[in-house]
Tab-separated table of C-alpha atoms in Angstrom:
chain	number	residue	atom	x	y	z
A	1	MET	CA	-8.207	-13.719	38.430
A	2	THR	CA	-5.665	-13.450	35.683
A	3	GLY	CA	-5.315	-10.399	33.434
A	4	PHE	CA	-6.846	-12.301	30.525
A	5	ASP	CA	-9.973	-13.174	32.506
A	6	GLU	CA	-10.507	-9.565	33.558
A	7	PHE	CA	-10.399	-8.077	30.089
A	8	GLY	CA	-11.576	-10.997	27.986
A	9	PRO	CA	-10.393	-12.085	24.525
A	10	ALA	CA	-11.238	-8.694	22.978
A	11	ALA	CA	-8.349	-7.093	24.846
A	12	ALA	CA	-5.880	-9.447	23.150
A	13	ASP	CA	-7.129	-8.273	19.727
A	14	LEU	CA	-6.528	-4.647	20.712
A	15	VAL	CA	-3.005	-5.203	21.968
A	16	ARG	CA	-1.664	-7.200	19.029
A	17	PRO	CA	-1.712	-4.386	16.399
A	18	TYR	CA	-0.033	-2.060	18.909
A	19	VAL	CA	2.686	-4.650	19.505
A	20	ILE	CA	3.149	-5.328	15.770
A	21	THR	CA	3.577	-1.613	15.008
A	22	LYS	CA	5.753	-1.058	18.094
A	23	GLY	CA	3.525	1.845	19.072
A	24	ARG	CA	4.170	3.893	15.924
A	25	GLY	CA	1.448	6.156	14.590
A	26	LEU	CA	-0.197	6.245	11.181
A	27	PRO	CA	1.725	7.937	8.356
A	28	ASP	CA	0.299	10.939	6.547
A	29	GLU	CA	-2.411	10.030	4.026
A	30	ALA	CA	-0.566	11.961	1.295
A	31	GLN	CA	2.595	9.949	1.973
A	32	LEU	CA	1.030	6.486	1.923
A	33	SER	CA	-2.566	6.308	0.701
A	34	LEU	CA	-4.540	3.179	-0.137
A	35	ILE	CA	-3.615	3.409	-3.810
A	36	THR	CA	0.085	4.187	-3.348
A	37	LEU	CA	2.174	1.615	-5.203
A	38	VAL	CA	4.893	-0.210	-3.263
A	39	THR	CA	7.757	-2.494	-4.280
A	40	ALA	CA	10.869	-3.854	-2.588
A	41	THR	CA	14.312	-2.531	-3.391
A	42	GLY	CA	16.382	-4.809	-5.592
A	43	ASP	CA	19.017	-6.082	-3.146
A	44	GLU	CA	17.660	-8.946	-1.032
A	45	GLN	CA	21.089	-9.747	0.492
A	46	GLN	CA	21.088	-6.509	2.472
A	47	ARG	CA	17.882	-7.337	4.318
A	48	PRO	CA	18.411	-7.319	8.055
A	49	THR	CA	17.535	-10.365	10.108
A	50	GLN	CA	15.985	-8.317	12.928
A	51	LEU	CA	12.758	-7.657	11.029
A	52	SER	CA	9.529	-8.869	12.590
A	53	PRO	CA	7.719	-11.737	10.848
A	54	GLU	CA	5.097	-9.276	9.593
A	55	GLU	CA	7.740	-6.951	8.136
A	56	GLN	CA	9.525	-9.885	6.509
A	57	ASN	CA	6.226	-11.061	5.029
A	58	LEU	CA	5.592	-7.583	3.593
A	59	LEU	CA	9.050	-7.500	2.004
A	60	ASP	CA	8.576	-10.952	0.496
A	61	LEU	CA	5.201	-9.904	-0.903
A	62	CYS	CA	6.596	-6.685	-2.393
A	63	THR	CA	9.490	-8.365	-4.240
A	64	ALA	CA	7.163	-9.505	-7.040
A	65	GLY	CA	6.527	-5.963	-8.293
A	66	PHE	CA	4.378	-2.958	-7.583
A	67	LEU	CA	1.307	-3.571	-5.425
A	68	SER	CA	-1.056	-1.022	-3.945
A	69	VAL	CA	-1.268	-0.624	-0.181
A	70	ALA	CA	-4.838	-1.963	-0.304
A	71	GLU	CA	-3.708	-5.093	-2.202
A	72	ILE	CA	-0.931	-5.708	0.312
A	73	ALA	CA	-3.377	-5.433	3.203
A	74	GLY	CA	-5.682	-7.892	1.463
A	75	HIS	CA	-2.910	-10.437	0.929
A	76	THR	CA	-1.590	-10.201	4.497
A	77	ARG	CA	-5.021	-10.032	6.173
A	78	LEU	CA	-3.650	-7.435	8.562
A	79	PRO	CA	-5.615	-4.299	9.438
A	80	MET	CA	-5.082	-1.459	6.970
A	81	GLY	CA	-3.632	0.843	9.619
A	82	VAL	CA	-1.072	-1.754	10.671
A	83	VAL	CA	-0.005	-2.342	7.071
A	84	ARG	CA	0.387	1.397	6.431
A	85	ILE	CA	2.514	1.812	9.561
A	86	LEU	CA	4.771	-1.137	8.722
A	87	LEU	CA	5.157	-0.074	5.086
A	88	SER	CA	6.035	3.446	6.179
A	89	ALA	CA	8.714	2.145	8.555
A	90	LEU	CA	10.192	-0.135	5.880
A	91	THR	CA	10.220	2.737	3.382
A	92	GLU	CA	12.001	5.027	5.838
A	93	ARG	CA	14.676	2.353	6.348
A	94	GLY	CA	15.177	2.026	2.583
A	95	TYR	CA	13.780	-1.480	2.045
A	96	LEU	CA	10.756	-0.365	0.007
A	97	ILE	CA	10.148	2.107	-2.786
A	98	THR	CA	6.801	3.883	-2.973
A	99	ARG	CA	5.308	5.585	-5.988
A	100	PRO	CA	2.151	7.627	-6.177
A	101	PRO	CA	-0.405	6.216	-8.595
A	102	VAL	CA	-0.512	7.526	-12.133
A	103	GLN	CA	-2.583	10.677	-12.410
A	104	ARG	CA	-5.929	10.287	-14.087
A	105	ALA	CA	-5.851	11.519	-17.673
A	106	PRO	CA	-7.757	14.747	-18.260
A	107	LEU	CA	-11.048	14.380	-20.069
A	108	THR	CA	-11.036	15.325	-23.725
A	109	ASP	CA	-13.278	18.154	-24.813
A	110	ARG	CA	-16.551	16.829	-26.235
A	111	HIS	CA	-16.521	19.449	-29.005
A	112	LEU	CA	-13.108	18.225	-30.194
A	113	LEU	CA	-14.317	14.608	-30.290
A	114	GLU	CA	-17.384	15.622	-32.314
A	115	GLU	CA	-15.158	17.423	-34.826
A	116	VAL	CA	-12.962	14.331	-35.204
A	117	LEU	CA	-16.044	12.152	-35.674
A	118	ASP	CA	-17.469	14.539	-38.285
A	119	GLY	CA	-14.125	14.519	-40.123
A	120	LEU	CA	-14.028	10.710	-40.155
A	121	ARG	CA	-17.612	10.509	-41.425
A	122	ALA	CA	-16.805	13.003	-44.169
A	123	LYS	CA	-13.730	11.075	-45.269
A	124	PHE	CA	-15.027	7.508	-44.978
A	125	GLY	CA	-18.765	8.007	-45.357
């Protein structure tokens, strides 16, 4: 029996992400969450040629502007964990820039909004 026959096709699916990520672990959630925005650095001439096809694809995708990690995973159809690992490695090497998403605006006090509405009604009827 060959190794493939012993483990079946499911084993090949388990090995591929490990090979793509070169055995690296997941980055910290605070460092690279699903809504972290990612873009490529401006200089495309300094890209190394030793990048894997998946890393090259991520860089090409990120040159268009800021995309979230979730959007990048959707475009590449790679597992989310694999995308996070590859993006983290590319960021550490200086090929990508990450930016946390914009903080949600604080809610305005309801009492203040009612006062503004009352003032507008008084002025304009």
